[in-house]
Short mmCIF file of C-alpha atoms in Angstrom, two decimals:
data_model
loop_
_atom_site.label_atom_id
_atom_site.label_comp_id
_atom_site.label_asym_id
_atom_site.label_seq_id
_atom_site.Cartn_x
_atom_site.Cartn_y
_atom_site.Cartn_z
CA UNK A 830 0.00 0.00 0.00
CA UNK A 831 0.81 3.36 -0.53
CA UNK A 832 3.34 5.52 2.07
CA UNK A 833 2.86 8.40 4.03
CA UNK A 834 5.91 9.56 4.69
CA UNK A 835 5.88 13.86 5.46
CA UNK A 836 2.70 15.79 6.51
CA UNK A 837 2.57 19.70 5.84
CA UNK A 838 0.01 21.80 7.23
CA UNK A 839 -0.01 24.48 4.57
CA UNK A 840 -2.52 27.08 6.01
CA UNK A 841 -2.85 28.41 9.37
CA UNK A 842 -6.96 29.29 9.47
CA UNK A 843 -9.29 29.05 12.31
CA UNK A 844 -11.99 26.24 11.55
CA UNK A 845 -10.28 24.02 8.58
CA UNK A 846 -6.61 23.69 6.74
CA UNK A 847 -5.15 21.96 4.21
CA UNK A 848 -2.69 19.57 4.61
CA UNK A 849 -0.02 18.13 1.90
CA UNK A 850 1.04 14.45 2.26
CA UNK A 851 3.84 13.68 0.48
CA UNK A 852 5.26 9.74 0.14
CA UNK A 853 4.98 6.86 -2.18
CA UNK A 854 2.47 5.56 -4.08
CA UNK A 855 2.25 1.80 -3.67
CA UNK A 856 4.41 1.57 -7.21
CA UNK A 857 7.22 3.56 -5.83
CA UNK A 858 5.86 6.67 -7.60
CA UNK A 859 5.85 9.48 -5.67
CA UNK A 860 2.72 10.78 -4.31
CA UNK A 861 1.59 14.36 -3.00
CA UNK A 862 -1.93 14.50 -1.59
CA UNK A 863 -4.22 17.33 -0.59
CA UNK A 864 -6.13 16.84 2.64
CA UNK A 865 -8.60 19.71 3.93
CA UNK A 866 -9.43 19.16 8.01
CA UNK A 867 -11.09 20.26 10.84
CA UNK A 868 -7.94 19.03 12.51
CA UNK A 869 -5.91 22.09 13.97
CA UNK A 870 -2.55 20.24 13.90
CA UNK A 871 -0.78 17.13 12.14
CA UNK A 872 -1.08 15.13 15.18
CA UNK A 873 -4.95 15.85 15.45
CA UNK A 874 -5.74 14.68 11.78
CA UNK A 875 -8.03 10.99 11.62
CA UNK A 876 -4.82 8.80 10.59
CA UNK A 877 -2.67 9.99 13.63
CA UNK A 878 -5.73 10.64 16.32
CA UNK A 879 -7.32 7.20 15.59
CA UNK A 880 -10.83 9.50 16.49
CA UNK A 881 -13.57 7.78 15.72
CA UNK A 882 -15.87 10.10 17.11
CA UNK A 883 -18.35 11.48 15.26
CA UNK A 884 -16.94 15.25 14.11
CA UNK A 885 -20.19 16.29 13.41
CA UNK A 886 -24.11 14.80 14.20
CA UNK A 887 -27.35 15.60 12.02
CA UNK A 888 -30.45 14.73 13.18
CA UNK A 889 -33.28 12.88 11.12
CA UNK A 890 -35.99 13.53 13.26
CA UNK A 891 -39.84 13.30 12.37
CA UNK A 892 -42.32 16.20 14.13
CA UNK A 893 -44.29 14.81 16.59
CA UNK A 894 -46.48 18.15 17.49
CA UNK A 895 -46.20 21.03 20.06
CA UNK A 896 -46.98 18.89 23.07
CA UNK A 897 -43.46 16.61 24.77
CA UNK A 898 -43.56 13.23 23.06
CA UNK A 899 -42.02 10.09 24.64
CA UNK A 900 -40.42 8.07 21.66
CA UNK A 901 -41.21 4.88 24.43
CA UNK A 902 -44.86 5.21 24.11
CA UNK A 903 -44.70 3.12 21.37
CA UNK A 904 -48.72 3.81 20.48
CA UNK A 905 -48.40 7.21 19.75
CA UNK A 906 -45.15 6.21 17.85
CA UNK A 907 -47.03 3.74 15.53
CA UNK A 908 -49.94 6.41 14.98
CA UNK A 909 -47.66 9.30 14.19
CA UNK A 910 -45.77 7.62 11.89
CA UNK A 911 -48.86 6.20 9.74
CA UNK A 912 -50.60 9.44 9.88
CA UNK A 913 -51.23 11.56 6.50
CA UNK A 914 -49.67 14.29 7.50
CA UNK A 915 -46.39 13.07 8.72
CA UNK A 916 -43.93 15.64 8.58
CA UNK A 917 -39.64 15.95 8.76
CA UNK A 918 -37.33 18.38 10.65
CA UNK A 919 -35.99 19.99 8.40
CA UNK A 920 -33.62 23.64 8.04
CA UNK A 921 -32.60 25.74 5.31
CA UNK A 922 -29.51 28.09 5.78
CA UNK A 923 -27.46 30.38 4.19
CA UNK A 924 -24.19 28.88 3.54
CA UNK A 925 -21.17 30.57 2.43
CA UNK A 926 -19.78 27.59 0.82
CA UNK A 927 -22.35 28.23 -2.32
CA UNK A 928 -23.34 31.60 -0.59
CA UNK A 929 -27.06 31.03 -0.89
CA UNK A 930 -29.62 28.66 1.28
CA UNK A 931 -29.15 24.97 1.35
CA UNK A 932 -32.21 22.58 2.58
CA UNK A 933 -30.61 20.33 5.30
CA UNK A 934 -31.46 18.17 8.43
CA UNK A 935 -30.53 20.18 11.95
CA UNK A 936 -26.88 19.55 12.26
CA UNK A 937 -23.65 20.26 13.64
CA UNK A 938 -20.01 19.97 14.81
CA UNK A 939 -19.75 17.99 18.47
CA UNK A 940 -18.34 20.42 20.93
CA UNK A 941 -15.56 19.21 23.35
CA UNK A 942 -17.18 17.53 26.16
CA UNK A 943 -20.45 16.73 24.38
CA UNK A 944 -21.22 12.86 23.08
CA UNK A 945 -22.93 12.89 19.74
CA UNK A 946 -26.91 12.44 21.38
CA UNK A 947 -25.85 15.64 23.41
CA UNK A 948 -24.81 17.59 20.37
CA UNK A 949 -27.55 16.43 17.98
CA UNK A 950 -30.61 17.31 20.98
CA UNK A 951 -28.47 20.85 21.76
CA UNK A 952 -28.35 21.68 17.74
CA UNK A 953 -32.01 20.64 17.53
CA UNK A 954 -32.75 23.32 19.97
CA UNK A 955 -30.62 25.75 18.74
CA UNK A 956 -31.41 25.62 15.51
CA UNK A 957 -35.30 24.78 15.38
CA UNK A 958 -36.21 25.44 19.21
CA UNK A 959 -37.26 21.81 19.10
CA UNK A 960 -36.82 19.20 21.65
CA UNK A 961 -35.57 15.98 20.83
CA UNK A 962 -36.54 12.57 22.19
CA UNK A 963 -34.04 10.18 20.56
CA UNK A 964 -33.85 6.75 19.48
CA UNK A 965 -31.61 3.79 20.56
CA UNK A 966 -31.16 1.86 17.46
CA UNK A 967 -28.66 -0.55 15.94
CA UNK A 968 -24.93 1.44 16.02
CA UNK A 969 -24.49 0.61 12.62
CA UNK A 970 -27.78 3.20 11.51
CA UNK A 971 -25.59 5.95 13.74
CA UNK A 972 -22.01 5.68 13.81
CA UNK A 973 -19.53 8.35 12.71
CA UNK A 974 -18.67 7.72 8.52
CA UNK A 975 -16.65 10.06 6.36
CA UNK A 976 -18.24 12.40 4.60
CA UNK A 977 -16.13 12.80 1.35
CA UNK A 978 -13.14 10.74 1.67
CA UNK A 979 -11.67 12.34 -1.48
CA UNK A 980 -10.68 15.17 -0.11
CA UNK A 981 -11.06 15.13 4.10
CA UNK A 982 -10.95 12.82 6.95
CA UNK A 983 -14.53 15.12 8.77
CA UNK A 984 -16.83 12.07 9.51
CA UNK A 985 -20.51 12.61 10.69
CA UNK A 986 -22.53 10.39 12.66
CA UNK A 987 -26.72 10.44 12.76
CA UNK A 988 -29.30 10.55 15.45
CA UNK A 989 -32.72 9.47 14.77
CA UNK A 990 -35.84 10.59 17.25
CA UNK A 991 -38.83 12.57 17.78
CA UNK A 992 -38.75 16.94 17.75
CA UNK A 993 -41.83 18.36 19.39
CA UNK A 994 -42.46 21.82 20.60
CA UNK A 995 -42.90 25.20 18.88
CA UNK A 996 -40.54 26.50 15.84
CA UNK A 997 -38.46 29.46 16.13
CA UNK A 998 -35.05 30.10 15.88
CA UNK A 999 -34.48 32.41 18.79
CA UNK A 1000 -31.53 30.60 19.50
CA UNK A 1001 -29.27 30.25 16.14
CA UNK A 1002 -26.06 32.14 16.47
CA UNK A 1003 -24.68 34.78 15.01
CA UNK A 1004 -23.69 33.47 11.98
CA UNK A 1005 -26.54 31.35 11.38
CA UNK A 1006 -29.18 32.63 9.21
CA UNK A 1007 -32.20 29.27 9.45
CA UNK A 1008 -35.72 28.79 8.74
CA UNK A 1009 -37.13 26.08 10.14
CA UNK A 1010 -39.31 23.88 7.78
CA UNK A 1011 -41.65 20.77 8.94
CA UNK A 1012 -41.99 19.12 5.61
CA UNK A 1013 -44.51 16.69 4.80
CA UNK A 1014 -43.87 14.44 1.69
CA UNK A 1015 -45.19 16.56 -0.75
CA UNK A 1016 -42.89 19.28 0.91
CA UNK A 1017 -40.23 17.11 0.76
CA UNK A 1018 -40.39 15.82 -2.86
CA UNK A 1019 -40.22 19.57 -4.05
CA UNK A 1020 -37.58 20.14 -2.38
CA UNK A 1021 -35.67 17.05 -3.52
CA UNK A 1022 -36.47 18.62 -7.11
CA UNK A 1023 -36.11 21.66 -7.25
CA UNK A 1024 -33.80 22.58 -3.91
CA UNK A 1025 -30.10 22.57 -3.45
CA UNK A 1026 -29.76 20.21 -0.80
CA UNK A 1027 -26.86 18.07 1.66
CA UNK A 1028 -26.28 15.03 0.87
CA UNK A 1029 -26.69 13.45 3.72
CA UNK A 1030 -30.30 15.11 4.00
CA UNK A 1031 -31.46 13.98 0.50
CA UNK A 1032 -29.92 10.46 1.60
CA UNK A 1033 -31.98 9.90 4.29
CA UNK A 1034 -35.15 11.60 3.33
CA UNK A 1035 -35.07 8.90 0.73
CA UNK A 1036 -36.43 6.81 3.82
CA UNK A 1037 -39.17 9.32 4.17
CA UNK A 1038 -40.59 9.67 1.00
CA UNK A 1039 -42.64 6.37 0.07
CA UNK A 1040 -45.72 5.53 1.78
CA UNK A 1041 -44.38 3.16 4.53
CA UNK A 1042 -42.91 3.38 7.78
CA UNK A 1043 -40.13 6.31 7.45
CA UNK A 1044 -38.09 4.48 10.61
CA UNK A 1045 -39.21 0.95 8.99
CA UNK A 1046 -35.22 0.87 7.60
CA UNK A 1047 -33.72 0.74 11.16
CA UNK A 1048 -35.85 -2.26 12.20
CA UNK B 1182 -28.50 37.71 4.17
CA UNK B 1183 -24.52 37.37 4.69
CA UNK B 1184 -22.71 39.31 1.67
CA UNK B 1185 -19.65 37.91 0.36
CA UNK B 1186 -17.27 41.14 -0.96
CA UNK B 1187 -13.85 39.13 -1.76
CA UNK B 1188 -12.77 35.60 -2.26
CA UNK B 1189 -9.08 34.76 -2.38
CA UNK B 1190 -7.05 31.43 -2.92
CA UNK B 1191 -4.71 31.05 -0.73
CA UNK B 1192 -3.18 27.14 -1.70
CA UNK B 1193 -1.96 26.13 -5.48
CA UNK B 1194 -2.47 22.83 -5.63
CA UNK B 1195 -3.30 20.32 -8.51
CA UNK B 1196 -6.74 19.05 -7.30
CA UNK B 1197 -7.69 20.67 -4.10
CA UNK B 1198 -7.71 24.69 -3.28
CA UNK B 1199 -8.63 26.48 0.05
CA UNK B 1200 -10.34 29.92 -0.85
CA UNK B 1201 -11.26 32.51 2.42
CA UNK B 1202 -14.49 33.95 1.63
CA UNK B 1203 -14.77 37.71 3.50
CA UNK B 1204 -17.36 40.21 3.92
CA UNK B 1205 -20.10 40.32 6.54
CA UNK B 1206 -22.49 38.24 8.20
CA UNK B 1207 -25.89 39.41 8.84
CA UNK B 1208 -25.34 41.11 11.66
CA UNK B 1209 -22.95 43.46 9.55
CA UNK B 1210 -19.74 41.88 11.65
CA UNK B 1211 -17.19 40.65 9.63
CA UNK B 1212 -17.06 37.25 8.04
CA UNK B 1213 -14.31 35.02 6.97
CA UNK B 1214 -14.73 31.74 6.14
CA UNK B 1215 -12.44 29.31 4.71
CA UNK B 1216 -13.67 26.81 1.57
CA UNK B 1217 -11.99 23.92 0.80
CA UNK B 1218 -12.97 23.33 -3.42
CA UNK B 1219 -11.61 20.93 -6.39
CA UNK B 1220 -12.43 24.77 -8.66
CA UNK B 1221 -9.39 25.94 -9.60
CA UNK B 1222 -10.11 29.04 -10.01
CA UNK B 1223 -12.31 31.54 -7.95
CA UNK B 1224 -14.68 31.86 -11.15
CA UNK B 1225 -15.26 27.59 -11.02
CA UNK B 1226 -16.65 27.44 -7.51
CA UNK B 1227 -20.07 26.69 -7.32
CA UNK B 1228 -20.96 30.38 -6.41
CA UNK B 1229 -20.10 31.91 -9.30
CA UNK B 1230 -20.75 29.08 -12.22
CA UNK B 1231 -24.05 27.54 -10.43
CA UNK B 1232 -22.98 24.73 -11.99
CA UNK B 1233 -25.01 22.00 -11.01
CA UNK B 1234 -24.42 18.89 -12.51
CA UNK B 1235 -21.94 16.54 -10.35
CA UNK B 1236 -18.35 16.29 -9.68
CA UNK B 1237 -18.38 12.84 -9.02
CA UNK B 1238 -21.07 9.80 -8.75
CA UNK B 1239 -21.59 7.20 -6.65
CA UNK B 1240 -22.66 3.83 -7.94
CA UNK B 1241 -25.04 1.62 -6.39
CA UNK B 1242 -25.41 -1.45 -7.88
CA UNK B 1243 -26.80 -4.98 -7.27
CA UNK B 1244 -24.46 -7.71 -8.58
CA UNK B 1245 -26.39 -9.66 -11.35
CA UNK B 1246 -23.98 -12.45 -11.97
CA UNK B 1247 -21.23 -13.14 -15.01
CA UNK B 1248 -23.55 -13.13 -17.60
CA UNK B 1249 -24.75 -9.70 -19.82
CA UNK B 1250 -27.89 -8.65 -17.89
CA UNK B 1251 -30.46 -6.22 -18.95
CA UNK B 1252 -32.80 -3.98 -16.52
CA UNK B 1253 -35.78 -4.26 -19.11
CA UNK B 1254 -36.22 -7.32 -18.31
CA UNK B 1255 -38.37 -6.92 -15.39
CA UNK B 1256 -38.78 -10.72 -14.22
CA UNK B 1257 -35.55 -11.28 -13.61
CA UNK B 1258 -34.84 -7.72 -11.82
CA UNK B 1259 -37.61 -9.07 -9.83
CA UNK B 1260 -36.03 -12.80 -9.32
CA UNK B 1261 -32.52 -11.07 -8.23
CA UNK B 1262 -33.80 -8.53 -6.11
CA UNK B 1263 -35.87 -11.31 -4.28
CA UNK B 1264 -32.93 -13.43 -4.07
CA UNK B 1265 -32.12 -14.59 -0.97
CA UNK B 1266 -28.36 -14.06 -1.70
CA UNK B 1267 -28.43 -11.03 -3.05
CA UNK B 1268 -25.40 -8.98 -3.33
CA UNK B 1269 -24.43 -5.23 -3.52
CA UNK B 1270 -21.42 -4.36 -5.25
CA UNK B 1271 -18.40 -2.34 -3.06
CA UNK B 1272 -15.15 -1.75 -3.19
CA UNK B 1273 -12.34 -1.47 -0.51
CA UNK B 1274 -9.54 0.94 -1.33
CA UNK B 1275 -7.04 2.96 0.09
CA UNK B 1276 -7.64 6.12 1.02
CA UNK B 1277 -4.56 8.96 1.75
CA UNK B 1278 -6.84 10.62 3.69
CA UNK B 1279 -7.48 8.63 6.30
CA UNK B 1280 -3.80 6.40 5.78
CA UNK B 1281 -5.63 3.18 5.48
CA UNK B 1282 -8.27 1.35 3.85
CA UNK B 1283 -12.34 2.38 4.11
CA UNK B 1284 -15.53 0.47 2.57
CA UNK B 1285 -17.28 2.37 -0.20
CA UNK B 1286 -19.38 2.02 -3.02
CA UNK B 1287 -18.01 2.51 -6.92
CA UNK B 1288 -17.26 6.21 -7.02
CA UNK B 1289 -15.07 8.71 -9.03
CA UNK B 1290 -14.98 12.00 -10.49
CA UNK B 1291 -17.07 12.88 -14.04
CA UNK B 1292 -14.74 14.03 -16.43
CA UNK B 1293 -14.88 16.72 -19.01
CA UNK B 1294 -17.04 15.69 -21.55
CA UNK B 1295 -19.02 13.08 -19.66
CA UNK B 1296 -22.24 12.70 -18.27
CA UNK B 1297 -22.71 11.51 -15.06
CA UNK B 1298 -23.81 7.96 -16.32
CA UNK B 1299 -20.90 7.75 -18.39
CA UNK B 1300 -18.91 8.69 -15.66
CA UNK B 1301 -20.74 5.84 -13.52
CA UNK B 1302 -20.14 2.82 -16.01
CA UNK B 1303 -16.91 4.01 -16.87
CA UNK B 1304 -15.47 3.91 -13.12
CA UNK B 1305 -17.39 0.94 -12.30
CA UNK B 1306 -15.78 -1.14 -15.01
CA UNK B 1307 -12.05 0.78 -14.04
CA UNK B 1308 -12.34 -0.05 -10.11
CA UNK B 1309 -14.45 -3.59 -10.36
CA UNK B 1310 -14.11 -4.87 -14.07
CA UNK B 1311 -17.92 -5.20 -13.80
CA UNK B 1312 -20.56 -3.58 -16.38
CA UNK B 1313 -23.31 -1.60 -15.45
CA UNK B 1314 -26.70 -1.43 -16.60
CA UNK B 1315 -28.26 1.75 -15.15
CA UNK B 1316 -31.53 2.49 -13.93
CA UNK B 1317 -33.79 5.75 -15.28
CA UNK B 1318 -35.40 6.98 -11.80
CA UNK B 1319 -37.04 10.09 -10.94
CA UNK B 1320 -34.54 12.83 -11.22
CA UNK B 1321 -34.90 13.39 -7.71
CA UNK B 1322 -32.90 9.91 -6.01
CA UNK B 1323 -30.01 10.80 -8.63
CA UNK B 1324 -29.65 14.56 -8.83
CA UNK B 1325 -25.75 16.15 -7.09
CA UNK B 1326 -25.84 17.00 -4.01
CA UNK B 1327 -23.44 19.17 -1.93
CA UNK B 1328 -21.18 16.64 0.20
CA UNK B 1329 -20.36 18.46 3.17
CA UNK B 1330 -21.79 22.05 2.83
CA UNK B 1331 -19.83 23.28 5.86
CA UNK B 1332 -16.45 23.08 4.28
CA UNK B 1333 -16.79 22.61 0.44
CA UNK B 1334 -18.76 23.20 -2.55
CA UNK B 1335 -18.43 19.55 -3.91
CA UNK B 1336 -21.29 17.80 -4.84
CA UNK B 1337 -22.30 14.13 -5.86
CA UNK B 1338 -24.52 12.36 -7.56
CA UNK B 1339 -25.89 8.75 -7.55
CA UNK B 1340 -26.66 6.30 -10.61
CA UNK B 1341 -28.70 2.73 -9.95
CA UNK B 1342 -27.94 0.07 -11.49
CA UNK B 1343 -27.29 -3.67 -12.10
CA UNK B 1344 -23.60 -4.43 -12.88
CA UNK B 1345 -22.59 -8.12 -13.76
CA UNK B 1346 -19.51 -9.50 -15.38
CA UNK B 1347 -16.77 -11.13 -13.46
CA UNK B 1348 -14.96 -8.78 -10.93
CA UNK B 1349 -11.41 -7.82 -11.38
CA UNK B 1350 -9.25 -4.61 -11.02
CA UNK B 1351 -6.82 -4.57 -13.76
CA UNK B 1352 -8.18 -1.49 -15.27
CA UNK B 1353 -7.45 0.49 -12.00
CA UNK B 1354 -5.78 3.52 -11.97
CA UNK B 1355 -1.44 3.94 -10.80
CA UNK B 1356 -2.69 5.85 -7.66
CA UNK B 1357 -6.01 3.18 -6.78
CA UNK B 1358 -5.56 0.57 -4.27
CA UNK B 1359 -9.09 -1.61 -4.69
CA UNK B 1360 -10.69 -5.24 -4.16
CA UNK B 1361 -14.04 -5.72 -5.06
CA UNK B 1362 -16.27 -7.30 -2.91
CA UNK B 1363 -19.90 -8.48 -4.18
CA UNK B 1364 -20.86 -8.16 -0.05
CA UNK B 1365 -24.34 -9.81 0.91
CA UNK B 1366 -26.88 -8.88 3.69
CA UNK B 1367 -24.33 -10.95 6.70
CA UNK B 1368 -21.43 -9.14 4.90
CA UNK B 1369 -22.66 -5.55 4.75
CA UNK B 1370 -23.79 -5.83 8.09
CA UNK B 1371 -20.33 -7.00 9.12
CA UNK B 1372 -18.58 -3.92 7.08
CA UNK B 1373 -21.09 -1.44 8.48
CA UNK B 1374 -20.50 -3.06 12.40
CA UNK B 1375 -16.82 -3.23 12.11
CA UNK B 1376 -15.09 -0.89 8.87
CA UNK B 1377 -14.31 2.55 8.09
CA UNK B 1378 -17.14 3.56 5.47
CA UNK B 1379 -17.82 6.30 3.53
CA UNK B 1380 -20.80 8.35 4.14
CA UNK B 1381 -23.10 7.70 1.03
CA UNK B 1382 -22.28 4.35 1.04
CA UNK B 1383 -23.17 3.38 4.53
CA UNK B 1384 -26.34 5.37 3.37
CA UNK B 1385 -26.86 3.64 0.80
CA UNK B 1386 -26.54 0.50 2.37
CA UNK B 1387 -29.19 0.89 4.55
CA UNK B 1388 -31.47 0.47 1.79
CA UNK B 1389 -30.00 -3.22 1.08
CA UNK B 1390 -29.79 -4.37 4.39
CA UNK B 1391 -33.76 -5.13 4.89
CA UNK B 1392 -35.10 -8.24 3.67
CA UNK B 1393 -37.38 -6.38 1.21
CA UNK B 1394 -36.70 -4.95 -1.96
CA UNK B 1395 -33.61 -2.95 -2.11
CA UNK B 1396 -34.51 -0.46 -4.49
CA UNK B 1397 -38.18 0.07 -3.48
CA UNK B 1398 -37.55 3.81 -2.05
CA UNK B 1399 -37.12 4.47 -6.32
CA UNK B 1400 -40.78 3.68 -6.90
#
């Protein structure tokens, strides 16, 4: 396999870098490599951390009205997931990397300290001024997978649950700009069309689209 | 809305640039914010071609066996997607990135001149040796979508499809590191459980790993 033998961190910027690995490719060739991270310093980047962490959490989460829902009453679970008017949690936010809006799921980095549950109910909140009543499913629906392995080691993980509460977006920050959209399907399948949308988002709302159960995948 | 007022590059790299957007946020404080983009030049990012058709695609396909196979032919799409061993085709390759290998589905960059389909066949046959027999869906499980908005402008698209042939990676690329694996159901599960995966793929994935129909979200 190919060798890694000299790591430059080429930029010094706040919130990502790029990185030049230089080495061998596995026919002796040489090889130079552009990385862009999160990671502030060599030592911090996926291949020398051994993180597997989730970087990041977005939240697929389906509205479950204004009142607190218990994701354990397993009832109202069943009849809000067959009803007509099912809806999504969904965002859209101006983002500089295309500077316009971009549809998404609630999401966002994991600060220090936090485990990916506590970042994906706190991002729910500040983002949508939902609550979040999460679900324990199978790790292998959740855990942390790179998000474009092309060109950075970032990985996101996902949370799946219930939001309830009222809308509003008292809470973004400062550099968020967010509307908060409950989509039902019809909702959704515009979007999808005609939107500019994550990936990750258009991924799973693949799940939410058809008639069915929009959780039945992680059964 | 935030206004961006200057964009410079600050790397010169081959296939990866940063580029610090600055202006203001909302609020009228100042904004920079660094992009990490395969455009080379400031007039090739996404903001200011709105190109939208995809960078790259992302195959995934069912593995229909050695002989020439043909999608039309609905009753034996049926009889393979019903079959109890079933398998989804992936790929295992090396990834500088990360410094080690990570579980993905067929996946590369559309060239000049190429559609996304040709793209999709054309790196399916270079990383497995397998043909592919794509799908037509509605527009809107295929369409690019932006990777990871919060640090680039790359998107991706996805083509369906039914590849068969016999798998081998002679056609592979100097810099490509790859084994093909036709995974089923126990396998994925396994790779998802235990591997490092990429983020469209384990998405993917969880549309195979059911015991229904594994491309019945496309209808």
């Amino acid at each position: 396999m190919a060798t890694i033998r000299r790591i430059h961190k080429i930029t010094d910027e706040k919130f990502l870098n790029m990185y030049i690995l230089e080495g061998e490719k596995k026919t002796g060739a040489p090889m130079r490599y552009q990385l862009a991270s999160r990671a502030g310093r060599v030592e911090d980047l996926k291949m020398k951390s051994q993180k597997k962490d989730a970087d990041a959490v977005i939240v697929y989460a389906l509205y479950a009205g204004e009142e607190a829902f218990d994701s354990k009453d397993e009832a109202a679970c069943q009849s809000l997931r067959e009803s007509a008017d099912l809806r999504v949690v969904m965002v859209r936010q101006y983002r500089a990397a295309v500077d316009s809006f971009v549809y998404e799921l609630p999401a966002g980095l994991v600060d220090p300290g936090e485990d990916m549950r506590q970042a994906a109910a706190r991002e729910t909140f500040e983002e949508t001024g939902l609550k979040l009543d999460i679900l324990d499913v199978d790790p292998i629906f959740e855990k942390a997978r790179f998000t474009t392995i092309g060109m950075t080691d970032e990985n996101n993980g996902i949370v799946y649950g219930y939001a309830y509460g009222l809308p509003d977006t008292a809470h973004e920050e400062d550099s968020e700009e967010i509307e908060v959209i409950l989509a039902d399907r019809k909702r959704v399948r515009e979007i999808l069309a005609k939107g500019k949308v994550s990936m990750p988002t258009a991924y799973q709302l693949m799940h939410f689209l058809g008639e069915g159960d929009p959780f039945a995948f992680l059964s």
